[in-house]
Structures are given as C-alpha cells and as structure tokens.
Coordinates of C-alpha atoms and ligand atoms in Angstrom, one line a residue:
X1 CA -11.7 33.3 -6.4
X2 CA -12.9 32.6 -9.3
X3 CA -11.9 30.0 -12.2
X4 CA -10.6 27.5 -9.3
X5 CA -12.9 23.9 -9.1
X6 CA -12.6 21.5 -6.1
X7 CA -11.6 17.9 -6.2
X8 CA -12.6 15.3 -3.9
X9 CA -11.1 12.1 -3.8
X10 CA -11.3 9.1 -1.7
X11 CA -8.9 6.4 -1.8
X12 CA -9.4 2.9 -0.9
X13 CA -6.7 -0.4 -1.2
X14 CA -3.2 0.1 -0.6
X15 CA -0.4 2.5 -0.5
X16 CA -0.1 2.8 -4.0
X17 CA -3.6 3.8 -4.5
X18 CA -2.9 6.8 -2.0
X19 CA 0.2 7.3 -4.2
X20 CA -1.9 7.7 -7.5
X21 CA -4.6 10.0 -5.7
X22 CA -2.0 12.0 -5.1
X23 CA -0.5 12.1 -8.6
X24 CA -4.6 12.5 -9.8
X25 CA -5.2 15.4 -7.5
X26 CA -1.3 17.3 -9.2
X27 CA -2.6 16.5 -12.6
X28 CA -6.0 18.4 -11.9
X29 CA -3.7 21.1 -11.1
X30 CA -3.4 22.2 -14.2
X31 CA -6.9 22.3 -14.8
X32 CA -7.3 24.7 -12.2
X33 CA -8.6 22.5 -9.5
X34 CA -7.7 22.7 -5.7
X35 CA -8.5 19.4 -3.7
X36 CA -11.2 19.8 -0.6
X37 CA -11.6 17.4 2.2
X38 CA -15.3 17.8 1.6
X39 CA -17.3 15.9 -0.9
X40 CA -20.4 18.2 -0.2
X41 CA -17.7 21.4 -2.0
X42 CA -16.5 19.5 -5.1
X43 CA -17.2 20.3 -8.7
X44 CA -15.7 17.1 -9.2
X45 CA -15.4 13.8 -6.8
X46 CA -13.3 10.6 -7.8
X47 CA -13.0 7.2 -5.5
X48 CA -10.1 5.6 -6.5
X49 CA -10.9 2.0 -5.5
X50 CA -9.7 -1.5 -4.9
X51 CA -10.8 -4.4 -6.2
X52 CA -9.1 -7.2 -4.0
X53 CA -11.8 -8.4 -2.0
X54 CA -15.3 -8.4 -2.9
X55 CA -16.0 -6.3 0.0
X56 CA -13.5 -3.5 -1.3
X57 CA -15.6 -3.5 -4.5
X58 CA -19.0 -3.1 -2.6
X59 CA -18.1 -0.1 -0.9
X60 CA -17.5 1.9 -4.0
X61 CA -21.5 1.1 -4.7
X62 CA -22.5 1.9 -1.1
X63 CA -20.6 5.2 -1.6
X64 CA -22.1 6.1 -5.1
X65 CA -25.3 5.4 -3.8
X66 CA -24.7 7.9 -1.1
X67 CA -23.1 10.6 -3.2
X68 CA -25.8 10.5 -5.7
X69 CA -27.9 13.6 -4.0
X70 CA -25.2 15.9 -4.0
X71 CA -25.7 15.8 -7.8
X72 CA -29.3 17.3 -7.4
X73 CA -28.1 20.2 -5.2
X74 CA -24.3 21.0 -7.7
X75 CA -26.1 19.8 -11.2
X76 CA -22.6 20.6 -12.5
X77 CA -20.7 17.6 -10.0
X78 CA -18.9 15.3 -11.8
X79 CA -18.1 12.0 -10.3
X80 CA -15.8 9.7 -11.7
X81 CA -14.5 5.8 -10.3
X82 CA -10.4 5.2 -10.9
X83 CA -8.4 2.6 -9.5
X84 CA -8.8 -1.1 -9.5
X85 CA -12.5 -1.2 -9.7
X86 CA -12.8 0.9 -12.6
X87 CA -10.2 -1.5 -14.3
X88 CA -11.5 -4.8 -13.6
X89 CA -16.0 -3.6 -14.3
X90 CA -15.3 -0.7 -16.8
X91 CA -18.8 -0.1 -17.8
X92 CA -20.3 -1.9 -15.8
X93 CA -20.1 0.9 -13.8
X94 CA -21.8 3.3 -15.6
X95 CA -24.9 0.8 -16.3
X96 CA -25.2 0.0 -12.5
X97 CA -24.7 3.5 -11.1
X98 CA -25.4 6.5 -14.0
X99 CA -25.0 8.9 -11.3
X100 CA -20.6 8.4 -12.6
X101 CA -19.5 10.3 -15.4
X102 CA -16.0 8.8 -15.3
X103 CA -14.6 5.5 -15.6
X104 CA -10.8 5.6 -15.4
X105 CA -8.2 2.5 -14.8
X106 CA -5.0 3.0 -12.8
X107 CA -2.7 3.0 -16.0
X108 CA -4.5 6.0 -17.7
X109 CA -4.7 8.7 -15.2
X110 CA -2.3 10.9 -17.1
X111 CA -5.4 11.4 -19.3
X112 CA -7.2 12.8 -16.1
X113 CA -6.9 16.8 -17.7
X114 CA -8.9 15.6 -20.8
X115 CA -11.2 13.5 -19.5
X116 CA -12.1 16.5 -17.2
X117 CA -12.4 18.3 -20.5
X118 CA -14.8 16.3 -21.8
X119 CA -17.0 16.0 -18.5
X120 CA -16.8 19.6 -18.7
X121 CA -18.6 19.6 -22.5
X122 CA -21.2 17.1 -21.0
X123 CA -19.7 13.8 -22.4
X124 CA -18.8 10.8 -20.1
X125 CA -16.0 8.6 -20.7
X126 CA -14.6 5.0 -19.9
X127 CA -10.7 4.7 -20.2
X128 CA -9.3 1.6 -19.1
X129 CA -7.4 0.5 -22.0
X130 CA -3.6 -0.7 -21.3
X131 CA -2.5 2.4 -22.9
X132 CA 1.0 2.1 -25.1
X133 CA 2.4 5.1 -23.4
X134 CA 3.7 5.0 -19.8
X135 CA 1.3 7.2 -17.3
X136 CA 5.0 8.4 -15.5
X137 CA 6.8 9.9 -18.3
X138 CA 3.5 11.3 -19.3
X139 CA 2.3 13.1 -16.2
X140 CA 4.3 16.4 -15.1
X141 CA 6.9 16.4 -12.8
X142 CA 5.3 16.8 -9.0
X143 CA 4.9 20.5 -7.9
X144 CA 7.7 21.8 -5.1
X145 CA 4.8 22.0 -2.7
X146 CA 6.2 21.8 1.6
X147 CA 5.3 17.8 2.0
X148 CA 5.1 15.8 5.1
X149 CA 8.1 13.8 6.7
X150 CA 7.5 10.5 4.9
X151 CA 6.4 9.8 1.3
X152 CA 5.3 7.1 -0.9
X153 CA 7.0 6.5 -4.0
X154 CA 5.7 4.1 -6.7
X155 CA 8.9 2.3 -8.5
X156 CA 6.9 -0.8 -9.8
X157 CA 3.7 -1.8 -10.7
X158 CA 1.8 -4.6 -12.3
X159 CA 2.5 -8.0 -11.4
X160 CA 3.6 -11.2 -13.3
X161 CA 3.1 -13.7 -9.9
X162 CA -1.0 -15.0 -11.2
X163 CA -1.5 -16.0 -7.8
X164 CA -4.7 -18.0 -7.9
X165 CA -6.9 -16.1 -5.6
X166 CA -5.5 -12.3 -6.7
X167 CA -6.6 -10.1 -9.2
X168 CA -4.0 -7.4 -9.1
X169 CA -2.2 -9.1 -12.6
X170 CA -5.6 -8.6 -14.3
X171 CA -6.1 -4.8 -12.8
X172 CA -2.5 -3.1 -12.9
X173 CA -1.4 -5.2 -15.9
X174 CA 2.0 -6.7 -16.1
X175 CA 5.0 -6.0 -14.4
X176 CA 6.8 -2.6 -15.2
X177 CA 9.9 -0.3 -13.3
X178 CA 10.4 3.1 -13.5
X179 CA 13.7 4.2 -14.5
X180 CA 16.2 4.2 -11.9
X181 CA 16.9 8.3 -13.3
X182 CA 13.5 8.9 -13.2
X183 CA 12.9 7.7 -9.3
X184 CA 16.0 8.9 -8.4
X185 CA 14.6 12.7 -9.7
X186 CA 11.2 12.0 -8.2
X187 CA 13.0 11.5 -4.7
X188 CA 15.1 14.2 -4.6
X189 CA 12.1 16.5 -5.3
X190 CA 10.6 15.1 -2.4
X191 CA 13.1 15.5 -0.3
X192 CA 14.0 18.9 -1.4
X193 CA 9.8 19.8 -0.7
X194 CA 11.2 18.1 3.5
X195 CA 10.3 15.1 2.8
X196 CA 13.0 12.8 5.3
X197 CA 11.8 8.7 4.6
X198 CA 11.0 7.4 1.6
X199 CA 8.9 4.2 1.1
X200 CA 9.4 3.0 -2.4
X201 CA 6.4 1.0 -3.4
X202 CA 5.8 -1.5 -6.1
X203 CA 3.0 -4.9 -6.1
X204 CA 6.2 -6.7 -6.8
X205 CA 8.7 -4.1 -5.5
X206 CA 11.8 -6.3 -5.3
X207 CA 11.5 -7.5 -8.9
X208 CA 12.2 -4.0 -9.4
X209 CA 14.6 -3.5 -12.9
X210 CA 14.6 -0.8 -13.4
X211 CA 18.5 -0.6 -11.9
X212 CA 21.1 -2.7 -12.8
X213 CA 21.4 -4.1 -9.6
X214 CA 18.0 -4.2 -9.5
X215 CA 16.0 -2.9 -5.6
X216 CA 19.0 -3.2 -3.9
X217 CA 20.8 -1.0 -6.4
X218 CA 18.1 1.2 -6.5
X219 CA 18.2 1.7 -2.7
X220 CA 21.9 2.3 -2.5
X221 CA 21.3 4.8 -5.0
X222 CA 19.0 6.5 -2.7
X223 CA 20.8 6.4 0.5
X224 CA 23.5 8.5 -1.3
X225 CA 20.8 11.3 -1.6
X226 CA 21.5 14.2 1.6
X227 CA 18.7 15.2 3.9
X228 CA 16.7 11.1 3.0
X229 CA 17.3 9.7 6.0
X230 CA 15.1 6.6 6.0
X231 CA 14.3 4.1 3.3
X232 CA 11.4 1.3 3.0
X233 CA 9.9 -1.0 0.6
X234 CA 6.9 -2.4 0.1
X235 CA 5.5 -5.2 -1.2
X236 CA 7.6 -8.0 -1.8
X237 CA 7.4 -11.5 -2.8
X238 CA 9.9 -14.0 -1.2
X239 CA 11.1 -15.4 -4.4
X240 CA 12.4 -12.2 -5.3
X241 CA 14.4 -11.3 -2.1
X242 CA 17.8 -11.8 -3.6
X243 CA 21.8 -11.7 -1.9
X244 CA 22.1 -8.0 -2.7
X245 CA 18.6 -6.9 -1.1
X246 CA 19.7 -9.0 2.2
X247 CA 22.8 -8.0 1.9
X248 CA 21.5 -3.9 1.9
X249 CA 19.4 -5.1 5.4
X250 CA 23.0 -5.8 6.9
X251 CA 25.0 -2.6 5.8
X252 CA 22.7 0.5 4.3
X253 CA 22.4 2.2 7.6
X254 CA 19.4 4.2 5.9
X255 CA 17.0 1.1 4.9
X256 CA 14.9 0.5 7.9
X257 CA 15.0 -2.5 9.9
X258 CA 11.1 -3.8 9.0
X259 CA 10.3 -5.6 6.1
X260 CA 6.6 -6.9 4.6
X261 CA 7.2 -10.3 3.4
X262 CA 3.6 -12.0 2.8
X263 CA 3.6 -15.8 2.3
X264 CA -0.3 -16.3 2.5
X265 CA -0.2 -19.8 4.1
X266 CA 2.3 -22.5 6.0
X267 CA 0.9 -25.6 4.4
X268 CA 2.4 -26.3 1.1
X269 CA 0.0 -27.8 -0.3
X270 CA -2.0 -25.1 -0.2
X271 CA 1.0 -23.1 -1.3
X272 CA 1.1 -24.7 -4.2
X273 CA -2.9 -24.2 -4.9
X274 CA -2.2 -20.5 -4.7
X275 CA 0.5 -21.0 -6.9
X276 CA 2.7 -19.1 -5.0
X277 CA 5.9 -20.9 -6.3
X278 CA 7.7 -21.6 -2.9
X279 CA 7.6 -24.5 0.1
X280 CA 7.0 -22.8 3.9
X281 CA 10.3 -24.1 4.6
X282 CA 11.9 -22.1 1.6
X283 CA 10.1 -18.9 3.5
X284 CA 11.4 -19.9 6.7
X285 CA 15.0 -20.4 5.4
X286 CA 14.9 -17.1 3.7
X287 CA 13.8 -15.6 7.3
X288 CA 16.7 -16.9 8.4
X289 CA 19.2 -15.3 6.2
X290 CA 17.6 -11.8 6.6
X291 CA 17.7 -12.0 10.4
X292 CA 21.3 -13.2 9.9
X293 CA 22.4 -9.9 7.6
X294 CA 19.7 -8.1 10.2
X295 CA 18.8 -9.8 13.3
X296 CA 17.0 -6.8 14.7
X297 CA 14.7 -6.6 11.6
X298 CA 11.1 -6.4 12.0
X299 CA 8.7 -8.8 10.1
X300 CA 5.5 -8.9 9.2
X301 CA 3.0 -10.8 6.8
X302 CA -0.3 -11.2 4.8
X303 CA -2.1 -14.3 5.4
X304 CA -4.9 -15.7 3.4
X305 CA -7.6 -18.2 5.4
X306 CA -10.0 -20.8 4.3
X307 CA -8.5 -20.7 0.9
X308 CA -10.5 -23.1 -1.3
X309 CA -9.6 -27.3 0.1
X310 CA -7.5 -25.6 3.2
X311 CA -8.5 -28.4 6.1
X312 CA -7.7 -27.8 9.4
X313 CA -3.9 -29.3 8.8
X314 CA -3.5 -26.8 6.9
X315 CA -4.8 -24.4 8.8
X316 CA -2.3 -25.3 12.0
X317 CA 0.5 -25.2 9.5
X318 CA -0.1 -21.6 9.1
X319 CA 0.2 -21.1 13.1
X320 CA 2.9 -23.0 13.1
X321 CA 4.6 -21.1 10.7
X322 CA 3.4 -17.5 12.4
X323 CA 5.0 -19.5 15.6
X324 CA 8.1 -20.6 14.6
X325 CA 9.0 -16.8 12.3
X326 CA 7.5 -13.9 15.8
X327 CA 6.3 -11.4 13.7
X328 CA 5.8 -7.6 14.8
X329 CA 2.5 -7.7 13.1
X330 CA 0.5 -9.2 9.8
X331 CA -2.7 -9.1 8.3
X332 CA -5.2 -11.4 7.9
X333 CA -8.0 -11.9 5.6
X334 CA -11.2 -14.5 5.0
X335 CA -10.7 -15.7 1.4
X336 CA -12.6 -14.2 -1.2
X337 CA -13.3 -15.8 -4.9
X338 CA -12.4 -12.9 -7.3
X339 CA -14.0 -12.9 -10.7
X340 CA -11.8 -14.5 -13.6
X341 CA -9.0 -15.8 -10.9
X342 CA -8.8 -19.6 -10.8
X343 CA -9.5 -20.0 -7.4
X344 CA -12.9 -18.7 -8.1
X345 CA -13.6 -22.0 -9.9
X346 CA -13.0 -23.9 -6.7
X347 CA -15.5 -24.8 -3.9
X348 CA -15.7 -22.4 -0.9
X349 CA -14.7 -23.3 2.5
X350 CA -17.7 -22.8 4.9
X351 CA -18.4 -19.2 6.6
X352 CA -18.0 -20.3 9.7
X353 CA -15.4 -22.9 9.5
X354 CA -13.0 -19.4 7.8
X355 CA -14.3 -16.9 10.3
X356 CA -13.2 -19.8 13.1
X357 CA -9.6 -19.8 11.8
X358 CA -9.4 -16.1 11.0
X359 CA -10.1 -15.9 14.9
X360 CA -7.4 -18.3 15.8
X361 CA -4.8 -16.8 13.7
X362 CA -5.7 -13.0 14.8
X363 CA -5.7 -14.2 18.3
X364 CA -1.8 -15.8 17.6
X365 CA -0.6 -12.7 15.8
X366 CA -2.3 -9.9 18.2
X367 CA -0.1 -12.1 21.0
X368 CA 3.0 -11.5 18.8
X369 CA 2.2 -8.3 18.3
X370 CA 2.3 -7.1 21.6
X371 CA 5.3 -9.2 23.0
X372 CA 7.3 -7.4 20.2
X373 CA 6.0 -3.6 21.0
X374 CA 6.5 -4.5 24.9
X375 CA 10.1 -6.0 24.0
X376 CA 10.8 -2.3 23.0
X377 CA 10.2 -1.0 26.3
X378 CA 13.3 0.3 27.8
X379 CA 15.0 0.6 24.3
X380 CA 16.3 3.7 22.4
X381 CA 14.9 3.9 19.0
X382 CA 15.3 6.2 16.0
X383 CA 11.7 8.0 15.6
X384 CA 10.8 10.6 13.0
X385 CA 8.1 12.9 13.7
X386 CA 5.4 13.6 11.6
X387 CA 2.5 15.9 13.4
X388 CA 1.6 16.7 16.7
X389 CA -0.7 14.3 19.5
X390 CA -4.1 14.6 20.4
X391 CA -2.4 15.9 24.1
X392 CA -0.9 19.2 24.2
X393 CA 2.8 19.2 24.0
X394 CA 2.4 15.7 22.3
X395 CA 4.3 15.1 19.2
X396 CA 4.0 11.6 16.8
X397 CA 6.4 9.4 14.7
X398 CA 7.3 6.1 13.6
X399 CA 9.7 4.4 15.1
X400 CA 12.7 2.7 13.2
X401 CA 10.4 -0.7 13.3
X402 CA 7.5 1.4 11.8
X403 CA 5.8 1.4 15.2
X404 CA 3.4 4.7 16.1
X405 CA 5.4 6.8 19.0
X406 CA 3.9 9.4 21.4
X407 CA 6.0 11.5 22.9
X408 CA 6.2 15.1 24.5
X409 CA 8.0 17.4 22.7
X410 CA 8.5 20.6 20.7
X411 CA 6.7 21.1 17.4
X412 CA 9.9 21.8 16.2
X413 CA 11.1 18.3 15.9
X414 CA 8.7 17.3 13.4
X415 CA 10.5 16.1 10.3
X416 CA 13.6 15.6 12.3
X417 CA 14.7 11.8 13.3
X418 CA 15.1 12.1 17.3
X419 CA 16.1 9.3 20.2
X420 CA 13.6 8.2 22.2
X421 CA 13.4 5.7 25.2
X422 CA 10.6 3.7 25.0
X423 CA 9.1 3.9 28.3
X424 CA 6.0 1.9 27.9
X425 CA 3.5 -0.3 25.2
X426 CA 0.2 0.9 24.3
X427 CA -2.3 -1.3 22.3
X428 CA -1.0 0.1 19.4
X429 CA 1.5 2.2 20.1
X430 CA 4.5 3.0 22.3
X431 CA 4.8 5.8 24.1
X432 CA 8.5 7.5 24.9
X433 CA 10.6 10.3 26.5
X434 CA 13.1 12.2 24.3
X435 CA 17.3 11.2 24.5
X436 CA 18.5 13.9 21.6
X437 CA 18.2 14.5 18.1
X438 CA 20.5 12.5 15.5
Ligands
LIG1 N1 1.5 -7.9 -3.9 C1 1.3 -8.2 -2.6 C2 0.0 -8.0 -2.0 C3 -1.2 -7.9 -2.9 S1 -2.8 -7.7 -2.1 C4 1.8 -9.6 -2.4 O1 2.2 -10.3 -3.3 O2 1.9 -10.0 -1.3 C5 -2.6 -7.7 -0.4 C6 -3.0 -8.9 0.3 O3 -4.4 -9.1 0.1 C7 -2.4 -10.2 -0.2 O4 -1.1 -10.4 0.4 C8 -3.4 -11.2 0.3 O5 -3.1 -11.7 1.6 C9 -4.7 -10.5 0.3 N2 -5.6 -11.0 -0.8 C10 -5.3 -10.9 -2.1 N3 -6.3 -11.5 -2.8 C11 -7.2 -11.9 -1.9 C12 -8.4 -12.6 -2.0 N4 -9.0 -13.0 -3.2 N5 -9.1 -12.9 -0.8 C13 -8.5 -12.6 0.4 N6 -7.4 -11.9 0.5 C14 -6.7 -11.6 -0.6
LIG2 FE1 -1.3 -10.7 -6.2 FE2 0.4 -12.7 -5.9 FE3 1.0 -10.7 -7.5 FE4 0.9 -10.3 -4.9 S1 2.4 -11.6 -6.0 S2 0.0 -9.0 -6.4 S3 -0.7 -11.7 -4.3 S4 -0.6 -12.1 -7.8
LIG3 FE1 -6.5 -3.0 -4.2 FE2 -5.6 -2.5 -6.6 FE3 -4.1 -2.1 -4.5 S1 -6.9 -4.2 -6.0 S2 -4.8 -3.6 -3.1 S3 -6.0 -1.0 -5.0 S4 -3.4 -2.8 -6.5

C-alpha cells in the first residue's frame, strides 16, 4: 500500500505515559502512519521516556545507541524522544545522541503532525515549551477503533506537591483537570469501541477539579455511563483523599475495591524531609476511615529507601508502618538524587546501607503480598477478562482487587465480568474455576 509510514513507539514510566503513546500513535493517524511492533519497519520511531529515576533516563541512551544502525540501512528513519526525558534535557539530547531528530515534551504532542512535517522536509525540532494551549482540546477526538476490556484515561496531570526527591512538578508542569464534559465524552467513546473498566489517571488524580465535586463527582458521573462496569484511579496523594472520595469506596458499587495510596516512608521526620505534608499517623488514620467506608479494599503503596539522613530508625518506621496497614502489594525503590530537586543537594545514604533496607522492606511486602492473594483462595470474585492464556482453553483477567486470574474458559467471555472461585495462589497470580457471568 502505498502512502502509509510506520510508527514505532516505546513507552517507558507509568500508566500515563502508555496513555500518551497511545494518543501520539492516533495523532500520526492523520499523517498517514500505521503503528508496527517492530522498530526494524518504522519510517519513524519515538521512545516516550521517564525521567524519575536516573536509571529510567539511562535507558533511553542505551536504546538510542542501539537504534542508531537502523538509520544506515532506512536513511529516511526518523527518531524522535517524547515524554519526561525530552522535557527535563531538551537539547541535551540532540548534542549527546544526533542520531534523534525530535525532541518533544509531554505537553506538546498535539504538535506531533507538524513536527513530522518538518522531519519530513529534513529539519529537526525541540518542543518542550509549556505551551498556552491545552494538548486535549487540541488533539482529535480518539478514533472508534474495537479496544480492549480496560482502558486508561488521563483526567489530571502535572503536579503542585514539590516533593523533595521528585521531578514530575518540573516535567508535566503544574496541576491541570480535564473538563468533567470532556472525560465524560472521552469514556463513553471507549466504552462504545467495548471498552468495560476504566482507570482514570492523573499524578495527583484526586485533586482532580475538574467536577464540582471534584474525583468523587467525577466517578459518580461515570458509573452512570451503561456497559462501564468497573472504575479505578490512580495516583493519589493522601492529603487529597477527601469525605466524598471515601464515601464513593462505601457505596459506588462500580469503583473497585483497590486503591494506590503511596506515602514514601513511616518515619516523620523523614516525612517531613520529603516534604510530603502529612505525619504516618495521619496516613494510618486515613487507612482507617477507607477500610471503614470499605473494609474489603485493597491497598497498596510506593515507598522510597535510603532517602538522604534516613537512619536505621527510620528505616524500621517504614516496616512498622507496612506492618501495622497489610498491604496487597507496593513498590519499592533505592533513592535516587534527581537534577534541580532539593534532595539532590543532600548527602547520599551509602549503596549498600539502601540496597540492605530495600531488601528488608521487599522481603516484608512480598510476605504481605502473598498472605493477601492466598486469603483469596476459596473466595468468589468479580474478574474481567481481557485475552486468552498461554494454556489452551485458558482465558485472563483482573480480579475485582486488580489481581491477574487464570482460568479455563471460552474465548467468548473476554470483555465480560464473570464469577470465579479462586481455587488456588500462584506467585503472582491466582488461578480459578468459573461460577457464572454477572
Ligand atoms: N504521583 C505519584 C507518584 C509519582 S512517581 C505520587 O505522588 O505518589 C512514582 C513513585 O516513584 C513515587 O511514588 C516514588 O515512590 C518513586 N520516586 C519518585 N521520585 C523518586 C526518586 N527520586 N528516587 C526514587 N524513587 C522515586
Ligand atoms: Fe512527585 Fe510528590 Fe507530586 Fe507525587 S505528589 S508526583 S511524588 S511531587
Ligand atoms: Fe516517569 Fe514522567 Fe511518569 S517521570 S513516572 S513518565 S510522569
């Protein structure tokens, strides 16, 4: 066929990166591309990238580096870097690696079409001005293509919180909502294309405003919606979990039981280093009043070790607090100084003594993690299925508490939400025999 290009794109970070890709690869749609799943096919390849530890950022080098050849067998390839990375080094880029051709940040990639333009006259460009407009109302509305079962949705981006080890304020800029309308349009496309759970994401998704009453609003707004039959949220910060969110956990029968609620540390004192603006015994407190409106909810967490003067007090105040919450799961990372973040100013904590504690607290929350999946065997659970197994006659979902079910089962049911009795707990997934459809 001719006149169609390839894209190629590789996404790094987190779900609102895969969001975006997505969004990049529909807006290259109108140029005439078609995306591949092989780099060695594309006219034109893009890594969108994250920039939140240093070893995120490295990779995107490591991957240039390896990408460069292809350029000597398609002297036509474009490559371009998007994302976090492209925000935070701009040019940089280009003087390190002049294999790239495009430098675009994560609020301009509405100008994708013209930039392509211009790589297609032979120029290169760097974008990663805080432009005036806003990328959403900018970009076209999504195409009406058949989608999978669940779907991301970015509500909110940016973030006002200037944590002191994060660079996400100085790479998605400040905090901005979509309009309630405009989401609510979005989703209903989504789900018209079969898409049945919805996972609304934001850096700061419950200080969503773009509602009047705010996430919580937003989400009841949603649940109205026919054929959505699941709701999530992602990320939030525990200062902005207010009545009416909580309240939604007790009552909205479509906003899943599991909620992401990073606090980063249990010592307060190094709390208040990371200027996180809350005492662990505000976050337990808080805990509390969820599993009160929602005592089956799920829980989960980001925690941050050998953050620059954590001792080993501090340190046990973190297990303490992943003791005293049980969560389903959490992540864990070795501090990393970020350039221009205040932390960076501050003395390290040793290697060793930070790949000791990131041990300890992996070994704590592994042990959580499986009491919680094997606390599932012998429940019934609401799973929605998204593709078939590895084993014939296998089909995969996500349970109600986000958990990966197997279980056999017709083709059929994927995109429906079935019953299923958990029957036993694999390392990192349950498998689970078929009661009905809901
Ligand atoms: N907006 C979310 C998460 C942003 S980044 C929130 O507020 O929780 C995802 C996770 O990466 C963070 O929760 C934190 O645990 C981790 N992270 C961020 N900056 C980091 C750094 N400099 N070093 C190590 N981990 C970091
Ligand atoms: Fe980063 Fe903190 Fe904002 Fe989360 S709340 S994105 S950790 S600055
Ligand atoms: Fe990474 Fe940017 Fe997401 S730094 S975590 S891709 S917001």
């Amino acid at each position: 066929m001719s006149g169609l290009k390839k894209v190629f794109i590789k996404t790094y970070g987190c779900q609102m990166n895969v969001y975006d890709s997505e969004r990049m690869v529909e807006a290259l749609g109108g140029q005439g591309y078609v995306e591949t799943n092989r780099a060695e096919d594309a006219d034109m390849i893009l890594l969108n990238t994250c920039h939140i530890r240093e070893k995120a950022a490295e990779k995107v080098y490591s991957e240039l580096g390896r990408l460069k050849p292809l350029k000597q067998i398609n002297p036509d390839l474009k490559i371009g870097v998007t994302g976090c990375v492209a925000q935070a080094e701009g040019e940089e880029i280009m003087r390190r690696m002049p294999v790239v051709d495009l430098v675009l940040g994560p609020q301009s990639y509405h100008r994708l079409p013209e930039h392509a333009r211009e790589l297609a006259e032979g120029r290169k460009a760097v974008d990663t001005e805080f432009p005036a407009e806003d990328k959403f109302t900018e970009l076209k509305s999504r195409p009406l293509t058949r989608r999978a079962p669940a779907a991301f949705l970015t509500v909110q981006e940016g973030c006002d919180k200037f944590c002191a080890f994060c660079v996400v304020p100085y790479t998605r800029g400040a905090e901005n909502s979509r309009p309630a309308t405009a989401v609510l349009a979005e989703a209903q496309g989504l789900v018209d294309a079969g898409v049945r759970e919805i996972t609304l994401l934001g850096q700061n998704v419950n200080a969503y405003h773009g509602h009047d009453r705010g996430l919580a609003g937003l989400v009841r707004d949603l649940a109205a919606i026919d054929g959505l039959e699941r709701i999530r949220y992602t990320t939030s910060h525990p200062n902005d979990m207010d009545d009416a969110l909580i309240a939604a956990h007790g009552d909205c029968a479509k906003l899943m039981p599991y909620l992401h609620l990073p606090v980063q540390s249990g010592s307060d004192r190094i709390l208040k280093a990371m200027n996180r603006k809350h005492s662990a015994e505000q976050y337990l407190r808080l805990i509390e009043r969820i599993r009160a409106a929602r005592p089956d909810i799920m829980l989960s967490s980001d925690f941050i070790v050998g953050f620059p003067g954590e001792t080993d007090a501090d340190h046990q105040a973190s297990l303490d607090l992943i003791e005293a919450v049980g969560y389903g799961a959490s992540f864990s990372f070795k501090y990393s100084a970020r350039p221009g973040t205040p932390a960076a100013e501050k003395a390290p904590v040793a290697d060793d003594v930070m790949d000791h504690r990131l041990h300890a607290l992996q070994a704590l929350i592994a042990r959580q993690q499986r009491a919680v999946q094997e606390s599932m065997v012998g429940r019934e659970v609401g799973v929605l299925f998204e593709k078939t197994g590895r084993m014939a006659g296998q089909i995969v979902g996500k349970s109600d508490y986000l958990h990966a079910v197997y279980a056999k089962g017709d083709k059929a049911l994927i995109g429906q939400v079935c019953r299923v009795r958990i029957t036993e707990s694999g390392p990192n997934s349950l498998g689970g025999e078929l009661v009905g459809s809901s």
